[in-house]
Structures are given as structure tokens and as C-alpha cells.
């Protein structure tokens, strides 16, 4: 006998709160991949009115600052890696700044996020400081993880950042678990799971999304669709154009926003986060965005997988440049003020790089520490 | 008479001891919850979660979808953020479905975060063959887990230990796997009421002996005890050590025993090749080589998947006879 339909199922059928934009054409194959991403970005909803009135100048400035702090951090980190000064592999966030800034503007330190291998931007936007971040990338004892995590595992529990993650899709079930803990403790905090279009094909994402919807957890599945899973274009790794299409299969709203427009992200993320805080359950929010740099590093491995023209086309939509133009028009910022901000950030970064390079490496006895927690319950 | 008023010794089967262990934890820890497939409404396929939903409610005893990645991720995320989850992984064989969450997330998060994360999560899981459950529901994979720095792994051999180790695991501030054994579920013994701990990392000498030390894991402890009785008739006085904890492993107790007996045999239900017995054997030879009068012996399952046919399964699982045969062969008795 079929089970009685539950409230969950009814909720699943409700129309998503934000308008969903589905790419018109069903572009299934390789050549059309990038153009479909472009068209999706172009047609993503752009609304001039924010959910609760226009955001204050303070909010606009805060998001701008987050974005430029990320970009400068990443430009410098990438340079240091390619100069051989930072060990290992860095996956840089340049191009996607609007997503981290627009989402994190709604979160406090009490809200959790899980990040990806491309995680520096999320941490900067969550309040990460340059000194311990650079120190971590340099593998120094003064880093956020004492040098034991590095770029791919950088984290800060006090800021609510449950780690970058070296495993694609690895953070998503963890965010679901953090959202469960929020609900268990009956607080109003949320958990945001960042993942990419590539990770959207991982079973871990699917299982976590199903459970979050089932338990109505305050969890936001934040897909940064940058059009590539490593070096493979989206059309070669999935037969859909919009990852948000999968939301209905989980019984949660699926929303698409323009990940190159911080206001679009701010608005869509705000709605999803508000709904989660109010007990309305999870949302799958897809931000159409683009990675300016290579999968690893800036120039990376020089693999021939996308054209310079495509990169140039996306850079025309640069989230920071367009937002600055808008802020100047609104009279919130002046070019002079912007220049001062950049100079000040560059200065902070220079200080942080010096701090990191002057910091000691972890001592050998650190190796076996914190494998276990030695304290009892 | 006062004698008559005295309560009889309370015997409890392994399955109910597990239930009591979980129950004590849920009573004492407000942040603890139990989640897994069929643990709430159905009370677990083994029956050890019976009555828990009724006592603690659906917010703390939670049925999950059949989604091991999700369930284990729930354990990782919720434990890192203030809960003390008890995660039920119905069959140990299902660990392949969630090995990333176990190996790359749960085991490493604290270390990768420079000690800033604490994961007080306990995973209950069921290993072992003997029930005709075939190759995907009968394995003993404790060596997979013990190889991962950051995890603790215990294998209670009897009801008393099952209850005490579940409580100890849940009070521990680390991820702990409690590997239970399905062929032991009906085995009864005296189990105290109330909460008590069987400390993690301490082996237990189950039988004193002078000529041979048998180190046994999980249910094999009972086979080793039976073998010891059989060996007695051959003039061998075997000491039997229940390892109880695989990670951390109580090397000290084992080495001390071998310095006394000068002979060692390790028995586990897992496949011999790459099993934990190889590690124990190596430790013995590193630390007590000069005391050994014979090669360190191992008894484990042959190098094949667990067979279905009862005829094959019977010869697949190590038992008292195969232990005795190994001792007889090696010591040329």
C-alpha cells in the first residue's frame, strides 16, 4: 500500500520562491557548452529591488570590500605559487568573487559553511585574516591550521568555516550534518555547502541534498557553476545545463542567479538563507560564474581546454568592475576611494606575506599532535 | 529469607547489551542522537535499537534513507558542530559506500584543522560471517579502519564489553568505530545495570597460561578459549588475550604475555593477508624477538570472499579446530 503523502511532498511541489530561469535550449553536447553557460549568465534574473528594500550603503561597501580582498589575496597567492614560494597546489577563486561575497554577507560566525578545493575566497569572505591565511599557505605554525592543512584544508571553526576540502563534493554532507546540529539545537543558524558543477555529479551531494530536504534542514546547497569540472566543460560531464534543475528531484526549491553580479547573488542567497532560518528547509541555489585562472594556479598546466576568447568574454562581465561602476554611479564610492582601498589591501597583503615568511615552520613534535583529541568527554 | 530476596544474577544477550549501552548514552548525553537505517521505527534489523524511539523521541532516534555517505557525513558535520552522534552502519561491508566520509573527512579533520575541530562521533557497525549472508554482508574489515590515523576501533567480544565499550566510545572525544559481531548477538552473560566503561586501548587476559599466547579479536576470542581447552589435553597451557581494541592496540599486554609464554598465535576472522594479525605479529617480533621460541603464528580467513554455501562458509571461518591445527603444525606436536 502506498504511504500517505507527507507534508514534505506537498512542500516539494510548492513553487520556488525566486523565479527560476532555465536555459531555453536543451544543449546536450560538447561544442555548445560554453555558449550555454554564457547564455544562462545573460538570462539570469536581475532585479533592482532587494528582498527587504535596497541594501544599505554599508552592505554594498562590505560586499565590495570582500570581493576585492579575495581578488588581491588570490592574485598574490597565485603569483607566489607559480614563483615556487608556496608549496603544493592552489586552486584560485578569481572570477567567482561575487558568489562568496553575496552569500557571506548574510552569514554570521555562528553560521557554518563548507568549502571546496577552491576555498580561499570563501574564507576571506567569511572573515578570514590575511596573516594566518598566508601563513597557512606557506605551511607555517602561525597558520590557521598550524600549517597542517594548507590551501586545500584551510579552515577556521571560530569563523564558522568547516574547511576547504580536497575531495570534490566532500564538504557537502558535512554541511548537511552541521545544519542538522543547528536544527537539533533549535538555533536559527544555517549551513551553506559550496560546491561546483563538477561536484554536482558526486553521490555525496545527492545523498546530502536528499537528507536535507527530508529533514527540512537549514542548509543551502550553493552550486558555483563555473562551467568546468577541472578541465572538462559542463556539457561533457552532465546532460543538463542548469544544476538547479535537480532541486525538484530532491524536493527543494531550485534557483539560478547571476554569479557575476554580487547583487543577484546577495538577493537570491538572502531569500534562501531567510527561508532556511525560518524553518523552510534547504534550497539549491546555482550561481552561474566563471573561473578566470586555470584549475590549478594562474597559468596552470597550459592545457588546451578553453579559448582565450571565452575567458575574455567572461572578463567583460567582471563582477568587481561592474559593481564598482555601479557604486560610483550610486555615489557610494569614488574612484579615489577605490584606489585607496586597493592600496590599503596591497599593503596588508605585503605585511601578511612578510608575516608568513618570517613565521617558523611547525616543530617536528607537532607531527603526531592532534591526530587524536587527548581530552576526555 | 534474605537470600531469596537477593536479585538473581542478571544475564543479558549481546544484542540487548548493545541496546543498554546506547540507552545509557542517550540518557546521560543531551547532545547525543542515534541515526541510521531502520534504527527508529523498526528498532534496527538486529533488534538492538528496540524501544529507543519510544524513550527518546524522533528528534534523537532517527531513521535515515539508505545513504551511507549522507549518514556518515551527518556524523562528521554534526559532531564537529556540537552534537555527539551515534551512527549506525548496518553492515560493516557498507563502509565502501562512505569511505570518503570516514577516511578523508572524519579521520583527518581534527589534524587538518590544526587541532581546532573535535569529532565525538561513534559508529556502530556489524561485522562477521556465519549466517549465510555471503560476500557482501559478512566481512571483517577492521584493518581498513585501523590503518587510518584519527580513528579508534574496538571489537567487543561479549555482551559485557559491548555495553561498556559503546559507553566508552560515546564518552570519547574522537571518532570511534565499535565493530560488533552478528554471530554473537544471542550470546548471554552477566551484564551490570547502569553505566560503566570498558576502556578503549586495553586488552584483557581471558585465560592465564604458560606455554603459548593466543591473541584473539572479536568473536574469535570464544574460539580461542575453546582451542585452549583442547590444547590443554595436548599438554599446552595457552594464555588467551582478548585484544578488545584494535586501534589503539595494547601492545604492552601482548608483549608482556609473550615474554612469559615464548610463543604467539594471532587469530581473527578477517582474511589473513593484510589483516591486523600481520601488524601484531610484526610488533611482537620487533619488541620480543629474543623471547620467541617459535615463529609467530596467524590464523585468519583464507584469501577469498566470504562464500555463501554453508558447506564452504563453515570451513572459511577460523575456529577452535583450525587454531589447534595451526598450533600442532607449527610446534610439531
PDB file of N, CA and C in Angstrom, chain A residues 317-369:
ATOM      1  N   UNK A 317      32.270  40.676 -18.107  1.00  0.00           N
ATOM      2  CA  UNK A 317      31.192  40.714 -17.112  1.00  0.00           C
ATOM      3  C   UNK A 317      31.756  40.783 -15.687  1.00  0.00           C
ATOM      4  N   UNK A 318      33.003  41.141 -15.587  1.00  0.00           N
ATOM      5  CA  UNK A 318      33.686  41.068 -14.291  1.00  0.00           C
ATOM      6  C   UNK A 318      32.855  41.661 -13.153  1.00  0.00           C
ATOM      7  N   UNK A 319      32.678  40.871 -12.120  1.00  0.00           N
ATOM      8  CA  UNK A 319      31.793  41.258 -11.010  1.00  0.00           C
ATOM      9  C   UNK A 319      32.307  42.491 -10.275  1.00  0.00           C
ATOM     10  N   UNK A 320      33.607  42.584 -10.138  1.00  0.00           N
ATOM     11  CA  UNK A 320      34.153  43.703  -9.363  1.00  0.00           C
ATOM     12  C   UNK A 320      34.064  44.996 -10.175  1.00  0.00           C
ATOM     13  N   UNK A 321      34.497  44.940 -11.437  1.00  0.00           N
ATOM     14  CA  UNK A 321      34.483  46.142 -12.272  1.00  0.00           C
ATOM     15  C   UNK A 321      33.064  46.694 -12.409  1.00  0.00           C
ATOM     16  N   UNK A 322      32.114  45.789 -12.657  1.00  0.00           N
ATOM     17  CA  UNK A 322      30.746  46.288 -12.865  1.00  0.00           C
ATOM     18  C   UNK A 322      30.151  46.828 -11.563  1.00  0.00           C
ATOM     19  N   UNK A 323      30.503  46.203 -10.466  1.00  0.00           N
ATOM     20  CA  UNK A 323      29.964  46.664  -9.173  1.00  0.00           C
ATOM     21  C   UNK A 323      30.572  48.016  -8.798  1.00  0.00           C
ATOM     22  N   UNK A 324      31.837  48.181  -9.084  1.00  0.00           N
ATOM     23  CA  UNK A 324      32.482  49.464  -8.774  1.00  0.00           C
ATOM     24  C   UNK A 324      31.847  50.592  -9.587  1.00  0.00           C
ATOM     25  N   UNK A 325      31.576  50.263 -10.843  1.00  0.00           N
ATOM     26  CA  UNK A 325      30.935  51.257 -11.713  1.00  0.00           C
ATOM     27  C   UNK A 325      29.580  51.678 -11.115  1.00  0.00           C
ATOM     28  N   UNK A 326      28.877  50.644 -10.646  1.00  0.00           N
ATOM     29  CA  UNK A 326      27.557  50.890 -10.070  1.00  0.00           C
ATOM     30  C   UNK A 326      27.643  51.701  -8.774  1.00  0.00           C
ATOM     31  N   UNK A 327      28.634  51.370  -7.967  1.00  0.00           N
ATOM     32  CA  UNK A 327      28.776  52.073  -6.686  1.00  0.00           C
ATOM     33  C   UNK A 327      29.167  53.532  -6.896  1.00  0.00           C
ATOM     34  N   UNK A 328      29.955  53.767  -7.931  1.00  0.00           N
ATOM     35  CA  UNK A 328      30.324  55.153  -8.239  1.00  0.00           C
ATOM     36  C   UNK A 328      29.077  55.921  -8.705  1.00  0.00           C
ATOM     37  N   UNK A 329      28.310  55.251  -9.572  1.00  0.00           N
ATOM     38  CA  UNK A 329      27.063  55.879 -10.052  1.00  0.00           C
ATOM     39  C   UNK A 329      26.110  56.196  -8.894  1.00  0.00           C
ATOM     40  N   UNK A 330      26.059  55.279  -7.948  1.00  0.00           N
ATOM     41  CA  UNK A 330      25.171  55.479  -6.795  1.00  0.00           C
ATOM     42  C   UNK A 330      25.733  56.503  -5.805  1.00  0.00           C
ATOM     43  N   UNK A 331      26.984  56.880  -6.028  1.00  0.00           N
ATOM     44  CA  UNK A 331      27.607  57.847  -5.132  1.00  0.00           C
ATOM     45  C   UNK A 331      28.076  57.238  -3.819  1.00  0.00           C
ATOM     46  N   UNK A 332      28.147  55.917  -3.804  1.00  0.00           N
ATOM     47  CA  UNK A 332      28.589  55.228  -2.585  1.00  0.00           C
ATOM     48  C   UNK A 332      30.118  55.200  -2.513  1.00  0.00           C
ATOM     49  N   UNK A 333      30.748  55.180  -3.658  1.00  0.00           N
ATOM     50  CA  UNK A 333      32.218  55.158  -3.722  1.00  0.00           C
ATOM     51  C   UNK A 333      32.690  56.136  -4.793  1.00  0.00           C
ATOM     52  N   UNK A 334      33.938  56.574  -4.643  1.00  0.00           N
ATOM     53  CA  UNK A 334      34.578  57.363  -5.703  1.00  0.00           C
ATOM     54  C   UNK A 334      35.779  56.569  -6.193  1.00  0.00           C
ATOM     55  N   UNK A 335      36.243  56.902  -7.375  1.00  0.00           N
ATOM     56  CA  UNK A 335      37.421  56.205  -7.899  1.00  0.00           C
ATOM     57  C   UNK A 335      38.605  56.402  -6.954  1.00  0.00           C
ATOM     58  N   UNK A 336      38.683  57.597  -6.391  1.00  0.00           N
ATOM     59  CA  UNK A 336      39.794  57.885  -5.487  1.00  0.00           C
ATOM     60  C   UNK A 336      39.742  56.963  -4.263  1.00  0.00           C
ATOM     61  N   UNK A 337      38.542  56.815  -3.758  1.00  0.00           N
ATOM     62  CA  UNK A 337      38.352  55.955  -2.584  1.00  0.00           C
ATOM     63  C   UNK A 337      38.685  54.493  -2.940  1.00  0.00           C
ATOM     64  N   UNK A 338      38.260  54.100  -4.134  1.00  0.00           N
ATOM     65  CA  UNK A 338      38.554  52.732  -4.582  1.00  0.00           C
ATOM     66  C   UNK A 338      40.061  52.516  -4.645  1.00  0.00           C
ATOM     67  N   UNK A 339      40.765  53.494  -5.217  1.00  0.00           N
ATOM     68  CA  UNK A 339      42.233  53.380  -5.313  1.00  0.00           C
ATOM     69  C   UNK A 339      42.856  53.252  -3.929  1.00  0.00           C
ATOM     70  N   UNK A 340      42.326  54.030  -3.002  1.00  0.00           N
ATOM     71  CA  UNK A 340      42.861  53.968  -1.633  1.00  0.00           C
ATOM     72  C   UNK A 340      42.631  52.582  -1.030  1.00  0.00           C
ATOM     73  N   UNK A 341      41.435  52.040  -1.284  1.00  0.00           N
ATOM     74  CA  UNK A 341      41.126  50.701  -0.755  1.00  0.00           C
ATOM     75  C   UNK A 341      42.107  49.649  -1.282  1.00  0.00           C
ATOM     76  N   UNK A 342      42.316  49.682  -2.591  1.00  0.00           N
ATOM     77  CA  UNK A 342      43.245  48.708  -3.182  1.00  0.00           C
ATOM     78  C   UNK A 342      44.646  48.863  -2.593  1.00  0.00           C
ATOM     79  N   UNK A 343      45.070  50.112  -2.453  1.00  0.00           N
ATOM     80  CA  UNK A 343      46.421  50.352  -1.922  1.00  0.00           C
ATOM     81  C   UNK A 343      46.532  49.796  -0.507  1.00  0.00           C
ATOM     82  N   UNK A 344      45.469  50.002   0.263  1.00  0.00           N
ATOM     83  CA  UNK A 344      45.492  49.548   1.648  1.00  0.00           C
ATOM     84  C   UNK A 344      45.514  48.011   1.717  1.00  0.00           C
ATOM     85  N   UNK A 345      44.759  47.370   0.811  1.00  0.00           N
ATOM     86  CA  UNK A 345      44.743  45.900   0.792  1.00  0.00           C
ATOM     87  C   UNK A 345      46.115  45.359   0.372  1.00  0.00           C
ATOM     88  N   UNK A 346      46.675  45.980  -0.647  1.00  0.00           N
ATOM     89  CA  UNK A 346      48.015  45.545  -1.099  1.00  0.00           C
ATOM     90  C   UNK A 346      49.013  45.658   0.047  1.00  0.00           C
ATOM     91  N   UNK A 347      48.854  46.713   0.811  1.00  0.00           N
ATOM     92  CA  UNK A 347      49.749  46.919   1.954  1.00  0.00           C
ATOM     93  C   UNK A 347      49.563  45.801   2.991  1.00  0.00           C
ATOM     94  N   UNK A 348      48.295  45.503   3.279  1.00  0.00           N
ATOM     95  CA  UNK A 348      48.006  44.418   4.232  1.00  0.00           C
ATOM     96  C   UNK A 348      48.575  43.088   3.739  1.00  0.00           C
ATOM     97  N   UNK A 349      48.475  42.888   2.436  1.00  0.00           N
ATOM     98  CA  UNK A 349      48.973  41.633   1.879  1.00  0.00           C
ATOM     99  C   UNK A 349      50.489  41.551   1.975  1.00  0.00           C
ATOM    100  N   UNK A 350      51.134  42.660   1.696  1.00  0.00           N
ATOM    101  CA  UNK A 350      52.602  42.672   1.812  1.00  0.00           C
ATOM    102  C   UNK A 350      53.007  42.347   3.255  1.00  0.00           C
ATOM    103  N   UNK A 351      52.278  42.937   4.189  1.00  0.00           N
ATOM    104  CA  UNK A 351      52.556  42.668   5.609  1.00  0.00           C
ATOM    105  C   UNK A 351      52.325  41.181   5.908  1.00  0.00           C
ATOM    106  N   UNK A 352      51.228  40.656   5.378  1.00  0.00           N
ATOM    107  CA  UNK A 352      50.870  39.255   5.648  1.00  0.00           C
ATOM    108  C   UNK A 352      51.892  38.293   5.047  1.00  0.00           C
ATOM    109  N   UNK A 353      52.356  38.600   3.851  1.00  0.00           N
ATOM    110  CA  UNK A 353      53.348  37.720   3.220  1.00  0.00           C
ATOM    111  C   UNK A 353      54.647  37.742   4.032  1.00  0.00           C
ATOM    112  N   UNK A 354      54.998  38.930   4.519  1.00  0.00           N
ATOM    113  CA  UNK A 354      56.197  39.026   5.348  1.00  0.00           C
ATOM    114  C   UNK A 354      55.983  38.252   6.657  1.00  0.00           C
ATOM    115  N   UNK A 355      54.805  38.432   7.230  1.00  0.00           N
ATOM    116  CA  UNK A 355      54.463  37.719   8.472  1.00  0.00           C
ATOM    117  C   UNK A 355      54.597  36.204   8.251  1.00  0.00           C
ATOM    118  N   UNK A 356      54.069  35.761   7.122  1.00  0.00           N
ATOM    119  CA  UNK A 356      54.091  34.319   6.836  1.00  0.00           C
ATOM    120  C   UNK A 356      55.520  33.829   6.625  1.00  0.00           C
ATOM    121  N   UNK A 357      56.281  34.555   5.824  1.00  0.00           N
ATOM    122  CA  UNK A 357      57.642  34.078   5.524  1.00  0.00           C
ATOM    123  C   UNK A 357      58.558  34.187   6.750  1.00  0.00           C
ATOM    124  N   UNK A 358      58.243  35.126   7.646  1.00  0.00           N
ATOM    125  CA  UNK A 358      59.048  35.256   8.873  1.00  0.00           C
ATOM    126  C   UNK A 358      58.622  34.254   9.940  1.00  0.00           C
ATOM    127  N   UNK A 359      57.459  33.644   9.757  1.00  0.00           N
ATOM    128  CA  UNK A 359      56.939  32.726  10.781  1.00  0.00           C
ATOM    129  C   UNK A 359      57.693  31.401  10.749  1.00  0.00           C
ATOM    130  N   UNK A 360      57.805  30.771  11.921  1.00  0.00           N
ATOM    131  CA  UNK A 360      58.511  29.479  11.956  1.00  0.00           C
ATOM    132  C   UNK A 360      57.673  28.346  11.357  1.00  0.00           C
ATOM    133  N   UNK A 361      58.379  27.363  10.843  1.00  0.00           N
ATOM    134  CA  UNK A 361      57.702  26.134  10.428  1.00  0.00           C
ATOM    135  C   UNK A 361      57.278  25.383  11.688  1.00  0.00           C
ATOM    136  N   UNK A 362      56.313  24.500  11.577  1.00  0.00           N
ATOM    137  CA  UNK A 362      55.944  23.695  12.753  1.00  0.00           C
ATOM    138  C   UNK A 362      57.142  22.846  13.192  1.00  0.00           C
ATOM    139  N   UNK A 363      57.251  22.639  14.488  1.00  0.00           N
ATOM    140  CA  UNK A 363      58.338  21.817  15.016  1.00  0.00           C
ATOM    141  C   UNK A 363      58.039  20.342  14.742  1.00  0.00           C
ATOM    142  N   UNK A 364      59.076  19.524  14.653  1.00  0.00           N
ATOM    143  CA  UNK A 364      58.844  18.091  14.369  1.00  0.00           C
ATOM    144  C   UNK A 364      57.857  17.436  15.335  1.00  0.00           C
ATOM    145  N   UNK A 365      57.866  17.881  16.589  1.00  0.00           N
ATOM    146  CA  UNK A 365      56.956  17.235  17.561  1.00  0.00           C
ATOM    147  C   UNK A 365      55.481  17.534  17.270  1.00  0.00           C
ATOM    148  N   UNK A 366      55.219  18.497  16.392  1.00  0.00           N
ATOM    149  CA  UNK A 366      53.835  18.790  16.007  1.00  0.00           C
ATOM    150  C   UNK A 366      53.223  17.658  15.174  1.00  0.00           C
ATOM    151  N   UNK A 367      54.101  16.883  14.539  1.00  0.00           N
ATOM    152  CA  UNK A 367      53.638  15.864  13.599  1.00  0.00           C
ATOM    153  C   UNK A 367      52.587  14.936  14.195  1.00  0.00           C
ATOM    154  N   UNK A 368      52.842  14.480  15.404  1.00  0.00           N
ATOM    155  CA  UNK A 368      51.930  13.493  15.999  1.00  0.00           C
ATOM    156  C   UNK A 368      50.875  14.129  16.897  1.00  0.00           C
ATOM    157  N   UNK A 369      50.862  15.456  16.917  1.00  0.00           N
ATOM    158  CA  UNK A 369      49.841  16.113  17.749  1.00  0.00           C
ATOM    159  C   UNK A 369      48.544  16.263  16.973  1.00  0.00           C
TER     160      UNK A 369
END
